[in-house]
mmCIF file with all atom_site columns, C-alpha atoms in Angstrom:
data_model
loop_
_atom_site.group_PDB
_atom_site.id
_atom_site.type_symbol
_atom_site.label_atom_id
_atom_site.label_alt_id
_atom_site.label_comp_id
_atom_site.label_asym_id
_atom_site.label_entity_id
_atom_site.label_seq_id
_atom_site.pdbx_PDB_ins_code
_atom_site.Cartn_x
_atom_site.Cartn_y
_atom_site.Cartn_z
_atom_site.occupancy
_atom_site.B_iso_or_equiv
_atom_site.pdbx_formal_charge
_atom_site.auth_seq_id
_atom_site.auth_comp_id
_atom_site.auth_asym_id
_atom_site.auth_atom_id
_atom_site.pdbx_PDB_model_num
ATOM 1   C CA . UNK A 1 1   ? -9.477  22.619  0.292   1.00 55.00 ? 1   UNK A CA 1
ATOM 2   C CA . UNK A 1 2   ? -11.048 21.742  -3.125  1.00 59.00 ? 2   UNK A CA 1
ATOM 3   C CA . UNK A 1 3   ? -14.000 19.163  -0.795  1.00 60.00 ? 3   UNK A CA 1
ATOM 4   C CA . UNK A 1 4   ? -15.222 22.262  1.204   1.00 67.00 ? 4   UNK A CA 1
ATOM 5   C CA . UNK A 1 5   ? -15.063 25.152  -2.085  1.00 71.00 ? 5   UNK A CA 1
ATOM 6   C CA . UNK A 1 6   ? -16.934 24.529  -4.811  1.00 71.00 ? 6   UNK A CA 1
ATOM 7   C CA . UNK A 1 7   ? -15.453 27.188  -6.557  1.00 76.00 ? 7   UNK A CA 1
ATOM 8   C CA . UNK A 1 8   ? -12.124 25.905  -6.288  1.00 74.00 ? 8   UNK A CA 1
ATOM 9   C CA . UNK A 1 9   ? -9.760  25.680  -9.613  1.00 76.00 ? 9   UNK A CA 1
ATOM 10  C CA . UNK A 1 10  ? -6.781  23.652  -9.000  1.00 74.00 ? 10  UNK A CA 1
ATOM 11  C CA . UNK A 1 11  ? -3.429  25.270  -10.356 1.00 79.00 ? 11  UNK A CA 1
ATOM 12  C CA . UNK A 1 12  ? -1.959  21.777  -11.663 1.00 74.00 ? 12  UNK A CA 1
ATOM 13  C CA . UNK A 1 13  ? -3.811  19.410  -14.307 1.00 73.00 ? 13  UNK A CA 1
ATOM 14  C CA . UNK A 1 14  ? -6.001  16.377  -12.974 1.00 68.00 ? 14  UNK A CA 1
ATOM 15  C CA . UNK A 1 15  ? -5.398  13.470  -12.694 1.00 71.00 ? 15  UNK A CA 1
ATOM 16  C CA . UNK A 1 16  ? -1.505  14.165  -11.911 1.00 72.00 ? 16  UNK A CA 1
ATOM 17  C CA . UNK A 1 17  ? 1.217   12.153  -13.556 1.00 77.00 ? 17  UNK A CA 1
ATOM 18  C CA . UNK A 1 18  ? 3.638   11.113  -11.587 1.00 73.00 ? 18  UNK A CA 1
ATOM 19  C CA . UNK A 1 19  ? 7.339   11.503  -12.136 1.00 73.00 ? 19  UNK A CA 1
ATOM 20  C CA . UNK A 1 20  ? 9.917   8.796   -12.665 1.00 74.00 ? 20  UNK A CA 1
ATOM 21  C CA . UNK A 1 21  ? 10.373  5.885   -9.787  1.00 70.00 ? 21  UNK A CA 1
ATOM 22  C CA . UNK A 1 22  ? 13.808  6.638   -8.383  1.00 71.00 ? 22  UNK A CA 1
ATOM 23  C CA . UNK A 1 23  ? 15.898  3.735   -8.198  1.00 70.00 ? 23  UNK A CA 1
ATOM 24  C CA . UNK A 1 24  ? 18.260  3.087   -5.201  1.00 68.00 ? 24  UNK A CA 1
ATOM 25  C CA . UNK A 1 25  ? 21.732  2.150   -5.953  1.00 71.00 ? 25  UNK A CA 1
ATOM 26  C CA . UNK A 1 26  ? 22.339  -1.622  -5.860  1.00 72.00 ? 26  UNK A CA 1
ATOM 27  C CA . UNK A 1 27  ? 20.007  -2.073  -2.068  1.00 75.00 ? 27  UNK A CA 1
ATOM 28  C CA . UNK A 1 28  ? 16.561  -3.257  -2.460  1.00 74.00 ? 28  UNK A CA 1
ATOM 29  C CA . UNK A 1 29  ? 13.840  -1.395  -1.373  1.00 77.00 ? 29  UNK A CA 1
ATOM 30  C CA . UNK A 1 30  ? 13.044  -2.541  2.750   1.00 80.00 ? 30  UNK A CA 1
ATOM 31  C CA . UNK A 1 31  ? 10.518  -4.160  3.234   1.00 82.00 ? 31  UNK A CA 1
ATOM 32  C CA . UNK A 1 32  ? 8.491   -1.710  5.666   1.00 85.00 ? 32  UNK A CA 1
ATOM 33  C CA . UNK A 1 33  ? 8.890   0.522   2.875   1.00 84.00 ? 33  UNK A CA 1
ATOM 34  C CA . UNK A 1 34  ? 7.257   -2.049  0.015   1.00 84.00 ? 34  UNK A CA 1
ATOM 35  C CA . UNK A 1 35  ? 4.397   -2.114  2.998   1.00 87.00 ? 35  UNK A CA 1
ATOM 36  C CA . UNK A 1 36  ? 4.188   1.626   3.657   1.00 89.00 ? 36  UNK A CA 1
ATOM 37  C CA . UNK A 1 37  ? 3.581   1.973   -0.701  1.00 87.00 ? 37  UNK A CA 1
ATOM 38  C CA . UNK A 1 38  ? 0.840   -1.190  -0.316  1.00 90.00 ? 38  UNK A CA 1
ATOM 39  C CA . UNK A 1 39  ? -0.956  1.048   2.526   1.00 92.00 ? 39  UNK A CA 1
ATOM 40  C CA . UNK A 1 40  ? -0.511  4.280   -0.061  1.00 91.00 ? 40  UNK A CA 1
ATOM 41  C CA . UNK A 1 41  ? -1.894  2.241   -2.702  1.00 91.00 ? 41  UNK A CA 1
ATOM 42  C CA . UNK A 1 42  ? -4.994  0.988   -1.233  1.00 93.00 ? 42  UNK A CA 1
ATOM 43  C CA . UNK A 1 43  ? -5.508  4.625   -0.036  1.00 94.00 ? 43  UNK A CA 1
ATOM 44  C CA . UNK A 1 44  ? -5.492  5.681   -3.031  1.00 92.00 ? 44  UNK A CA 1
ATOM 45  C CA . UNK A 1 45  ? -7.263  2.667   -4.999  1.00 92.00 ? 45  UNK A CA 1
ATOM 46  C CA . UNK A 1 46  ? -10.151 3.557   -2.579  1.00 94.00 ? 46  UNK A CA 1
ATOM 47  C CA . UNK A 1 47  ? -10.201 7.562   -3.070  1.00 93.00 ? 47  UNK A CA 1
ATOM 48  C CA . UNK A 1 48  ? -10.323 6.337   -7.000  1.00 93.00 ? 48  UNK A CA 1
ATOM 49  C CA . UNK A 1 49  ? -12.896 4.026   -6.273  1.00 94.00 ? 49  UNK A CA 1
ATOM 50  C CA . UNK A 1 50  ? -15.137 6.560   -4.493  1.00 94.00 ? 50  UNK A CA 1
ATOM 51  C CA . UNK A 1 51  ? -14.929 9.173   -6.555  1.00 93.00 ? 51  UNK A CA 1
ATOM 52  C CA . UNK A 1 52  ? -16.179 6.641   -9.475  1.00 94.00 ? 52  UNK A CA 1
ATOM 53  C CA . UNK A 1 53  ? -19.035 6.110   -7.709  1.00 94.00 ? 53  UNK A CA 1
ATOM 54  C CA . UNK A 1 54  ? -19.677 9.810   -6.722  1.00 93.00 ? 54  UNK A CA 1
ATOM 55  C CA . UNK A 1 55  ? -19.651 9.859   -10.862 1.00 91.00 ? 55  UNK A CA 1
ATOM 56  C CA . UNK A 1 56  ? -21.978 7.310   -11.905 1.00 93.00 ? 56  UNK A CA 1
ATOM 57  C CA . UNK A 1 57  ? -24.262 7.754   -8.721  1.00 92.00 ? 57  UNK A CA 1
ATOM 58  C CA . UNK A 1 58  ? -24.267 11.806  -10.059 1.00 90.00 ? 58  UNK A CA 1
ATOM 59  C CA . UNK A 1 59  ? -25.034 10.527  -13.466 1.00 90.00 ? 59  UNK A CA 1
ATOM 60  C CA . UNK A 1 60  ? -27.884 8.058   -12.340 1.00 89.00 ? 60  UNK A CA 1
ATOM 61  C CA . UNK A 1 61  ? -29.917 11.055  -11.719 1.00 88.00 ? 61  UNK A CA 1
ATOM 62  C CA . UNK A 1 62  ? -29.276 12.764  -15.085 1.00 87.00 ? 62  UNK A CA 1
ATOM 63  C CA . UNK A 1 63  ? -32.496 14.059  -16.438 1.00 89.00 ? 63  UNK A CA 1
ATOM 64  C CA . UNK A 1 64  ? -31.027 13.904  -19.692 1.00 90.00 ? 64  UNK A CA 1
ATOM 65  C CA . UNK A 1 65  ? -29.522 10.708  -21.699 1.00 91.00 ? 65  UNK A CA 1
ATOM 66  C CA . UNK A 1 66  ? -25.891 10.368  -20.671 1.00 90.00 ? 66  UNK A CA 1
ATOM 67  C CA . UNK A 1 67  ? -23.846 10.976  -24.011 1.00 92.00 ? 67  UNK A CA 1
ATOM 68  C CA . UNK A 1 68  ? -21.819 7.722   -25.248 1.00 93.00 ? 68  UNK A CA 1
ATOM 69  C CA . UNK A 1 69  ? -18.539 9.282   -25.070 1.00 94.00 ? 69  UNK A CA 1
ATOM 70  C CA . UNK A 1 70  ? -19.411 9.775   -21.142 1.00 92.00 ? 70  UNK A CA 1
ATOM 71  C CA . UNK A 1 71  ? -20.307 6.179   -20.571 1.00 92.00 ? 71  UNK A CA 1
ATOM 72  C CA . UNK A 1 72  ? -17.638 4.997   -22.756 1.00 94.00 ? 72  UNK A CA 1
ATOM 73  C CA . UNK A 1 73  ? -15.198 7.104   -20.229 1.00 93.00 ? 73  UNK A CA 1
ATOM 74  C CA . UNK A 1 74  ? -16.966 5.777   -17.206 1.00 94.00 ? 74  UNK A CA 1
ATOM 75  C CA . UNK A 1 75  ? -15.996 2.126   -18.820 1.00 95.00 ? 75  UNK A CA 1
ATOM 76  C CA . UNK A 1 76  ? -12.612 3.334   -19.254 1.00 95.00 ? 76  UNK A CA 1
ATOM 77  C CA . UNK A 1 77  ? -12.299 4.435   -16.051 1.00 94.00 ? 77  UNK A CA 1
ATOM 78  C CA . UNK A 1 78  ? -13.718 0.985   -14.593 1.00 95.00 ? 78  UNK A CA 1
ATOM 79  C CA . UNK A 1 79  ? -11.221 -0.630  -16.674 1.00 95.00 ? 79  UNK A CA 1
ATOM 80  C CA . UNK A 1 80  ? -8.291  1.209   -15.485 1.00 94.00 ? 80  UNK A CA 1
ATOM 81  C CA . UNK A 1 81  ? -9.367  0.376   -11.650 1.00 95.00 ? 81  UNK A CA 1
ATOM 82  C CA . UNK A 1 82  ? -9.342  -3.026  -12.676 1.00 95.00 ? 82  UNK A CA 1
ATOM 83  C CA . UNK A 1 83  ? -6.000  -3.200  -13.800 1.00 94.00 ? 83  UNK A CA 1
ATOM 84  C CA . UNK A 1 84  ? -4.819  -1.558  -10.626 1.00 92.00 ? 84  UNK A CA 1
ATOM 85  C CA . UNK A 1 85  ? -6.258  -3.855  -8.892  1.00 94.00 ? 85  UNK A CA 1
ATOM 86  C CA . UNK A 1 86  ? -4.176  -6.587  -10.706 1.00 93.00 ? 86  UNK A CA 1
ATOM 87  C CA . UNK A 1 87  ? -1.359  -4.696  -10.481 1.00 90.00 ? 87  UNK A CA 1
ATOM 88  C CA . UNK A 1 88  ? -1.496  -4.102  -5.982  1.00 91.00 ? 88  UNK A CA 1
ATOM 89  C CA . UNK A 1 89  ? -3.034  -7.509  -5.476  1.00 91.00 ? 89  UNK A CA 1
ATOM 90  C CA . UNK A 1 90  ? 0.074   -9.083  -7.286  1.00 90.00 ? 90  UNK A CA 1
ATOM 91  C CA . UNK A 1 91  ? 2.255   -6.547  -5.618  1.00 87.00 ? 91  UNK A CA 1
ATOM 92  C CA . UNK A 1 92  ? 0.869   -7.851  -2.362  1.00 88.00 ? 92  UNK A CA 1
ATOM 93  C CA . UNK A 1 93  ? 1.613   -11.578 -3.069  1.00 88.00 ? 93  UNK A CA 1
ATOM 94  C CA . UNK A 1 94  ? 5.034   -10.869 -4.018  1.00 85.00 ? 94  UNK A CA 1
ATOM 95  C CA . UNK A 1 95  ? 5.449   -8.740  -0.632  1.00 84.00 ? 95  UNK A CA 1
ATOM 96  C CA . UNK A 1 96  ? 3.550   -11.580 1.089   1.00 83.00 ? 96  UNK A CA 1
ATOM 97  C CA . UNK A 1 97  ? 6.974   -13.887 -0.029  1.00 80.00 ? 97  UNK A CA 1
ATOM 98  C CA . UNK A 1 98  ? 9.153   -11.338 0.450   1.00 79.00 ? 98  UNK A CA 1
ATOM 99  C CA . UNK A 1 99  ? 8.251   -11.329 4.120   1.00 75.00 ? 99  UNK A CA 1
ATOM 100 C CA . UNK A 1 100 ? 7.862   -15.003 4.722   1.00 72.00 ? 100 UNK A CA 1
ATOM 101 C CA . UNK A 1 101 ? 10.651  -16.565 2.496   1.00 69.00 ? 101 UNK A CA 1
ATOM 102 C CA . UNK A 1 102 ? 12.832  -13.886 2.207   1.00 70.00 ? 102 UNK A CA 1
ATOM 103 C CA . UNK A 1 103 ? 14.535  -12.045 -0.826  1.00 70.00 ? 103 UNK A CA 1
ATOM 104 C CA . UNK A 1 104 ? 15.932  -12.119 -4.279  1.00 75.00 ? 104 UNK A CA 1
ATOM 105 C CA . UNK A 1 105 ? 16.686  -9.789  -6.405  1.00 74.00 ? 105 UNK A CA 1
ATOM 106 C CA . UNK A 1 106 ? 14.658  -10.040 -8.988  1.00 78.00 ? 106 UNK A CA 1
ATOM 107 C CA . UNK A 1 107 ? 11.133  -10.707 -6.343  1.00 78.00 ? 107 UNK A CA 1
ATOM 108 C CA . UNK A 1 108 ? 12.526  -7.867  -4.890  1.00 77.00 ? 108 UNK A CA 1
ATOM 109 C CA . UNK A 1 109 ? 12.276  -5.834  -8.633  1.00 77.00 ? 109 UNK A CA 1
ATOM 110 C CA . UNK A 1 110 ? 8.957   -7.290  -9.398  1.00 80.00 ? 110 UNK A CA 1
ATOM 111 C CA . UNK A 1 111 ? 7.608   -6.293  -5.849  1.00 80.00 ? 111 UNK A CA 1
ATOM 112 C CA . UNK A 1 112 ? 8.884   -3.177  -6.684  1.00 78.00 ? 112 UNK A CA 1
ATOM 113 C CA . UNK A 1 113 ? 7.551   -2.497  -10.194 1.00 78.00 ? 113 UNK A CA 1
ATOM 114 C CA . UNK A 1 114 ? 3.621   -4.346  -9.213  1.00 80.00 ? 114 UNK A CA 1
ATOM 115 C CA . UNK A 1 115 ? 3.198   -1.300  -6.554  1.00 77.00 ? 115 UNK A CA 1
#
């Protein structure tokens, strides 16, 4: 709704946190679901990612200096990307060994916590 109105006001604060991970009791998570959260992920690392852009590229034609506390967020922002990136690509390995050498516990847990 908000891409076609540009009028519209969300009710809830952006960016959303989200709530706490619910653990499940003493199973690991399965493995289609560790792949269904790496799809999510890169869904959403890419919505993130474009809407960056959309900022800088809007920026880029400022007709006015962009304030420091602006580029200092756009830096911030950058920087918080690249951590996520860190954080899916090492999520992916450990899903990668999950799938070809099977399962611990605790590659299970760190599979987990990366995505």
């Amino acid at each position: 709704m908000a891409l076609n109105d540009p009028n519209y006001d969300s009710d809830v604060m952006l960016p959303m946190q989200l709530g706490p991970r619910i653990e499940s009791e003493g199973a690991p998570c399965p493995l289609p679901h560790l792949q269904g959260m790496i799809a999510a992920a890169r869904e959403t690392r890419d919505w993130a990612a474009g809407l960056l852009a959309q900022y800088e590229n809007t920026l880029s034609g400022a007709k006015v200096p962009v304030p420091a506390t602006i580029t200092a967020h756009i830096e911030q922002l950058k920087g918080k990307l690249a951590l996520a990136d860190v954080q899916l690509r090492a999520g992916i390995d450990l899903v990668g060994q999950i799938s070809q050498e099977g399962t611990t516990p605790e590659l299970q847990e760190k599979a987990e916590d990366s995505l």
